Short mmCIF file of C-alpha atoms in Angstrom, two decimals:
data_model
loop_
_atom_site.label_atom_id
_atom_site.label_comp_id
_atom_site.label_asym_id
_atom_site.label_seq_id
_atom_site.Cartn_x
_atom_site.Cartn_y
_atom_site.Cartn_z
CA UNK A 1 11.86 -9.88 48.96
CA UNK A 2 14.34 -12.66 49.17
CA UNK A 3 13.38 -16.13 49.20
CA UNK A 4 13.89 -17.76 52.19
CA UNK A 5 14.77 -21.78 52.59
CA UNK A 6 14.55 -23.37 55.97
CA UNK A 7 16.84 -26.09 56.02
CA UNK A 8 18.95 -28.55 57.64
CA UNK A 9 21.30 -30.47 55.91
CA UNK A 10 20.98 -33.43 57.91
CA UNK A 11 17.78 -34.09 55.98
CA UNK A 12 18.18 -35.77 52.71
CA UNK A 13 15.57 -33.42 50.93
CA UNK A 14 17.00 -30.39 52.12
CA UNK A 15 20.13 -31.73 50.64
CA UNK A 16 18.50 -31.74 47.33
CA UNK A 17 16.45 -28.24 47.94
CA UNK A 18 20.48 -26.81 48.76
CA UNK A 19 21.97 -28.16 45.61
CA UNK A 20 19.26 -26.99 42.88
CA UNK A 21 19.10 -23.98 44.10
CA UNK A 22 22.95 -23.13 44.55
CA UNK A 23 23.50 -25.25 41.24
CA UNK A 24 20.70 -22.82 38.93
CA UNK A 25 22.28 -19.67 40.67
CA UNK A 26 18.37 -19.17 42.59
CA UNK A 27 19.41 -16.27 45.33
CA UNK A 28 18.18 -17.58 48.54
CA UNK A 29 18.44 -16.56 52.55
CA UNK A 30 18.90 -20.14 54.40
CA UNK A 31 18.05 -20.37 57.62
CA UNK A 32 19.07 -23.25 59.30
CA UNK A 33 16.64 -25.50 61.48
CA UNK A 34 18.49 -27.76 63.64
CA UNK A 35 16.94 -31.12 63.68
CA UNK A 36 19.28 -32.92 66.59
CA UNK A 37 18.47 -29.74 68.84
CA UNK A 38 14.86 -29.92 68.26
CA UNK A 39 14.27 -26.35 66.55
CA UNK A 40 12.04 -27.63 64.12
CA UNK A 41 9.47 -28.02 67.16
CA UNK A 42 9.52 -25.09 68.14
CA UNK A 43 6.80 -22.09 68.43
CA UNK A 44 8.50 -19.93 66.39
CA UNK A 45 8.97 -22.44 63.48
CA UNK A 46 5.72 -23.27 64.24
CA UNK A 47 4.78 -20.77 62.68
CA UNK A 48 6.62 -20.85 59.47
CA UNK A 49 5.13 -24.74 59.33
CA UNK A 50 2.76 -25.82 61.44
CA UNK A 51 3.70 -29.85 60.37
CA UNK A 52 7.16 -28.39 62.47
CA UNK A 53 9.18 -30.27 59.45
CA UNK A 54 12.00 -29.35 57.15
CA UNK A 55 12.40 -28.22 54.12
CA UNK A 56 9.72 -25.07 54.42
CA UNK A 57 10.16 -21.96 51.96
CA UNK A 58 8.88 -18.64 52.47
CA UNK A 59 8.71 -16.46 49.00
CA UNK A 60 7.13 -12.92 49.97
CA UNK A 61 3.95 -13.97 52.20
CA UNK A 62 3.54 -17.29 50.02
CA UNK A 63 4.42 -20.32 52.41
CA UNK A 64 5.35 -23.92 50.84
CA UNK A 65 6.60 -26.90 52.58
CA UNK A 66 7.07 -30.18 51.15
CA UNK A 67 10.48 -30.87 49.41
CA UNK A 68 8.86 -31.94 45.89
CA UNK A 69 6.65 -28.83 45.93
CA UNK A 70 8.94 -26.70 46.67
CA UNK A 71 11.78 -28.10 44.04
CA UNK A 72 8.80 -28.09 41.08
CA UNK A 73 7.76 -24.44 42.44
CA UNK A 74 11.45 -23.17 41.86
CA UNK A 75 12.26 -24.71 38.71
CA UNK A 76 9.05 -23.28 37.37
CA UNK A 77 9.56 -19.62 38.79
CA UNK A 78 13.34 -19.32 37.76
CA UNK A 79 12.78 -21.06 34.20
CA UNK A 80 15.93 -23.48 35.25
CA UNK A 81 17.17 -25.57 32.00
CA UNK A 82 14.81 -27.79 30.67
CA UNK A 83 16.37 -31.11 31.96
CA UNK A 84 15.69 -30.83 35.45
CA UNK A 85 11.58 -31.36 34.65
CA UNK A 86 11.43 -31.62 30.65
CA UNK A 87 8.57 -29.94 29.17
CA UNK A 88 8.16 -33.14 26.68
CA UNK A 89 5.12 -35.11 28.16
CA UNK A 90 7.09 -38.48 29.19
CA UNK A 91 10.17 -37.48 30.01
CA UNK A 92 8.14 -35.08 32.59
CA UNK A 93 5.96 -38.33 33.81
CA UNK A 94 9.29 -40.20 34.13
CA UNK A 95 10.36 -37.89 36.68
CA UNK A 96 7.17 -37.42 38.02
CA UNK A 97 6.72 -41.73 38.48
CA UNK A 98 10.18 -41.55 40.13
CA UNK A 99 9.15 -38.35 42.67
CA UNK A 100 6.06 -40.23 43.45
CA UNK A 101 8.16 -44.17 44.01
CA UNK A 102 10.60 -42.42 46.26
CA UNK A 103 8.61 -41.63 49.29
CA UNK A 104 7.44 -45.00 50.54
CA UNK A 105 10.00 -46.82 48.52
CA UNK A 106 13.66 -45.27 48.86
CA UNK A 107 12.82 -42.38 51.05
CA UNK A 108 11.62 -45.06 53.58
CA UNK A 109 14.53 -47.35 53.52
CA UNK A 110 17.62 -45.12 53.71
CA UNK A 111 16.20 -43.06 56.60
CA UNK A 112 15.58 -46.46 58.21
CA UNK A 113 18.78 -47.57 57.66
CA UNK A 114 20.88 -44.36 59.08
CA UNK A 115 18.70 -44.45 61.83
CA UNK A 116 18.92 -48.34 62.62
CA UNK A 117 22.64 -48.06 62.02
CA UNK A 118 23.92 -44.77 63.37
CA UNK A 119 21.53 -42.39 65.25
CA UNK A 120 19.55 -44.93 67.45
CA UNK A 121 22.64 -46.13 69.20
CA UNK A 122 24.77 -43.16 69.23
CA UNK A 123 22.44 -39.85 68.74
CA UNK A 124 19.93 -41.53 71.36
CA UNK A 125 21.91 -44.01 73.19
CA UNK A 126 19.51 -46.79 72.20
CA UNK A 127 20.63 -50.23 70.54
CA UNK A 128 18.96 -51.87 67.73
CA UNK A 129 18.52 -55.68 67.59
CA UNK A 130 20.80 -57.42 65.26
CA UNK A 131 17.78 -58.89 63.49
CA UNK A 132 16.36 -55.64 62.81
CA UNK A 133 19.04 -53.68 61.36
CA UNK A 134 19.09 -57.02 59.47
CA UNK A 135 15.93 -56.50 58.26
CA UNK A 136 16.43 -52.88 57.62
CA UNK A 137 19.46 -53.65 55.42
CA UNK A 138 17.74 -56.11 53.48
CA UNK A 139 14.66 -53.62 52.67
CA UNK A 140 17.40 -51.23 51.68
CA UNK A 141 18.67 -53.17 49.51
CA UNK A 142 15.53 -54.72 47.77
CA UNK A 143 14.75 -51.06 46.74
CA UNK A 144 18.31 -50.50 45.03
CA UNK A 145 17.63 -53.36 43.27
CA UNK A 146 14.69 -51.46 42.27
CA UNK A 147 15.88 -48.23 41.55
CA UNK A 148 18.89 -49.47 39.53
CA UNK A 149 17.10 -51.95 37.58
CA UNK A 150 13.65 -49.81 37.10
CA UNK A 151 14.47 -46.62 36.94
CA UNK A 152 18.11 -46.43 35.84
CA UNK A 153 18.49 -49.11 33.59
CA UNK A 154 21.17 -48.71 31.10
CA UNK A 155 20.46 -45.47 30.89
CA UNK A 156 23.53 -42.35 31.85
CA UNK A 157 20.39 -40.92 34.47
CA UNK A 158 17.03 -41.88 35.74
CA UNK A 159 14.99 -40.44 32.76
CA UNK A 160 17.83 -40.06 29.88
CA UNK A 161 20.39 -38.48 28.54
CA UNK A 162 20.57 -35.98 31.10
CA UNK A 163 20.15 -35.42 35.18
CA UNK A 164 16.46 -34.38 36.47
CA UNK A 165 15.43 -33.51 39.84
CA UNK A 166 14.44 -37.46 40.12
CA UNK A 167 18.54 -37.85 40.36
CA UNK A 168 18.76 -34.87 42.50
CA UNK A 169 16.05 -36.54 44.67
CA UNK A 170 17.70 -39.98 44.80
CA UNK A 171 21.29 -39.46 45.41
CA UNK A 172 20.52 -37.17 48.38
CA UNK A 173 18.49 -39.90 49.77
CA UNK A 174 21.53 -42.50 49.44
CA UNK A 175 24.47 -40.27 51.02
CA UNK A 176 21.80 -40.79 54.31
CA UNK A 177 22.80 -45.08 54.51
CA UNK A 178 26.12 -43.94 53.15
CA UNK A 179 26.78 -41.24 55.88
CA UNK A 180 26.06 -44.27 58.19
CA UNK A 181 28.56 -46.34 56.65
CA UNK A 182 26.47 -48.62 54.23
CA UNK A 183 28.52 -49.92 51.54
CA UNK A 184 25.43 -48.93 49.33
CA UNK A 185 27.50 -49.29 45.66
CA UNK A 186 28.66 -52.57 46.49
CA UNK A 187 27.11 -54.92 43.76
CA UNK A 188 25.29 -52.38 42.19
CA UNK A 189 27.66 -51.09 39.67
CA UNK A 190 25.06 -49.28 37.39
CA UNK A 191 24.54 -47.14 40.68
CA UNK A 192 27.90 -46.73 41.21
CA UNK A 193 28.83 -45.27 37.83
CA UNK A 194 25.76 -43.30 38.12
CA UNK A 195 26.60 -41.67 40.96
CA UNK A 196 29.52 -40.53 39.66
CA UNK A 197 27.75 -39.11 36.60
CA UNK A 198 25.43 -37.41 39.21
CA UNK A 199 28.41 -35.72 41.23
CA UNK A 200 29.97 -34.48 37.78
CA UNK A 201 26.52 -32.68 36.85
CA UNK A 202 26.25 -31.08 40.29
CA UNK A 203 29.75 -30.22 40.55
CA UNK A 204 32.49 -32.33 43.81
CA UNK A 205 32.65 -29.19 45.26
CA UNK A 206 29.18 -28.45 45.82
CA UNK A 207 28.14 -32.17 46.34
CA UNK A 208 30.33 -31.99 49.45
CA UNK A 209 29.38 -29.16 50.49
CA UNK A 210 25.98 -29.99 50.61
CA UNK A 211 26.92 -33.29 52.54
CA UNK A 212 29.11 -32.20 54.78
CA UNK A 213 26.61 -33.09 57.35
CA UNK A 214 25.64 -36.29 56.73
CA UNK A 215 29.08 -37.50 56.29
CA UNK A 216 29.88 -36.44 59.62
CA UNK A 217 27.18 -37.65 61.51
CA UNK A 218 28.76 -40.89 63.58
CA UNK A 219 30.66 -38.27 65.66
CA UNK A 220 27.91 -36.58 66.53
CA UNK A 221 27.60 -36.18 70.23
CA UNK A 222 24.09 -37.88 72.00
CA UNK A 223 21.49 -35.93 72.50
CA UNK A 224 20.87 -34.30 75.93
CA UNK A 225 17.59 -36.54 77.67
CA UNK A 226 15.18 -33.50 77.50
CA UNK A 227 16.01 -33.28 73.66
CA UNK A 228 15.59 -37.35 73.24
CA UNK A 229 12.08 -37.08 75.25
CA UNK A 230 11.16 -34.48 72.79
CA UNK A 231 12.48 -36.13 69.68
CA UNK A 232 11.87 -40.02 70.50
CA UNK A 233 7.67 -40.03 69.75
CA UNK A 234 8.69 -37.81 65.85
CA UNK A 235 11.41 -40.05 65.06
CA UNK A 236 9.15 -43.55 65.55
CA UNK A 237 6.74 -41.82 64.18
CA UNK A 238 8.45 -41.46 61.43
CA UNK A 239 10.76 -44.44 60.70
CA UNK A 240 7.89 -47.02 60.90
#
């Protein structure tokens, strides 16, 4: 049977779930979940994850859905080249620090960011106080600081010589603030360099592809007040 991938490219780890698997040629279905309509809350994708979140993966009757689990569950099943998650013990627990940082460190502040800057006040018709989106920039950049300065360093990716999945995982996270119209290079030229590095391994055409979406989203039209009563409680819930 076919795998399937339930995505939505708005979502930063879809993004990333998209590009490995196009990029290391793993034959997929994709059915896409659309967050600003509010499928992912639905029965019927209730069933496919009851946490009603994106990414999910079906792979015969085997069910996985967390974005990291699922990335480390292909690149072990499709024996993908070695420099997405080396086999050498610390090049493996350099990716593995990074996968683990990202969550509550990057993860946290570009979502916070698109949403302060873009989708409150024109997805959901709601504006943001000057003095948070303040706040939310300055968090933002605090962890860029981190991530170019602790985990890139001098270095042409995050663990070496070569891109991982902890690049994979990172630049899909900072197209969200940059699909909102941060200027998120801007006196961080390491990053910016290494960016480019990252779109060269993944290939333009595919990169834009896969963030299409994002790149789009200012003109996206508000949401309908059933879908914001629905989606208002989830997306607190999940920006705090």
């Amino acid at each position: 049977m076919v795998l399937e991938l339930y995505l939505d490219l708005l979502s930063q780890p879809c993004r990333a779930i998209y590009i490995f698997a196009k990029k290391n040629n793993i034959p997929f279905q994709m059915h896409t979940v659309e967050l600003r309509k509010g499928e992912h809350l639905s029965d019927a994708f209730a069933r496919v994850n009851p946490m009603k979140r994106v990414p999910a993966m079906m792979d015969g009757g085997f069910t996985l859905c967390e974005s990291v689990a699922i990335l480390l569950y292909l690149a072990h099943k499709y024996k993908v080249p070695d420099h997405w998650y080396p086999q050498d013990l610390q090049a493996r627990a350099r990716v593995d620090e990074y996968l683990a940082w990202q969550h509550t460190g990057l993860r946290r502040s570009c979502l916070r960011a698109l949403w302060h800057k873009v989708m409150f006040p024109v997805f959901l018709g709601e504006q943001i106080p000057p003095e948070t989106l303040a706040a939310t920039l300055a968090e933002l950049d605090v962890n860029l600081q981190v991530l170019e300065d602790k985990f890139l360093q001098d270095k042409d990716f995050l663990v070496g010589p070569h891109i991982s999945l902890a690049d994979l995982v990172a630049i899909t996270e900072l197209m969200h603030p940059v699909g909102g119209g941060c200027s998120v290079f801007e006196g961080h030229p390491r990053l910016a360099a290494w960016y480019q590095r990252v779109e060269a391994a993944v290939g333009k055409d595919l990169f834009r592809e896969a963030h299409e979406v994002i790149l789009k989203v200012k003109d996206c039209p508000p949401a309908d007040l059933i879908i914001k009563q629905k989606l208002m409680p989830r997306v607190l819930a999940m920006i705090q």
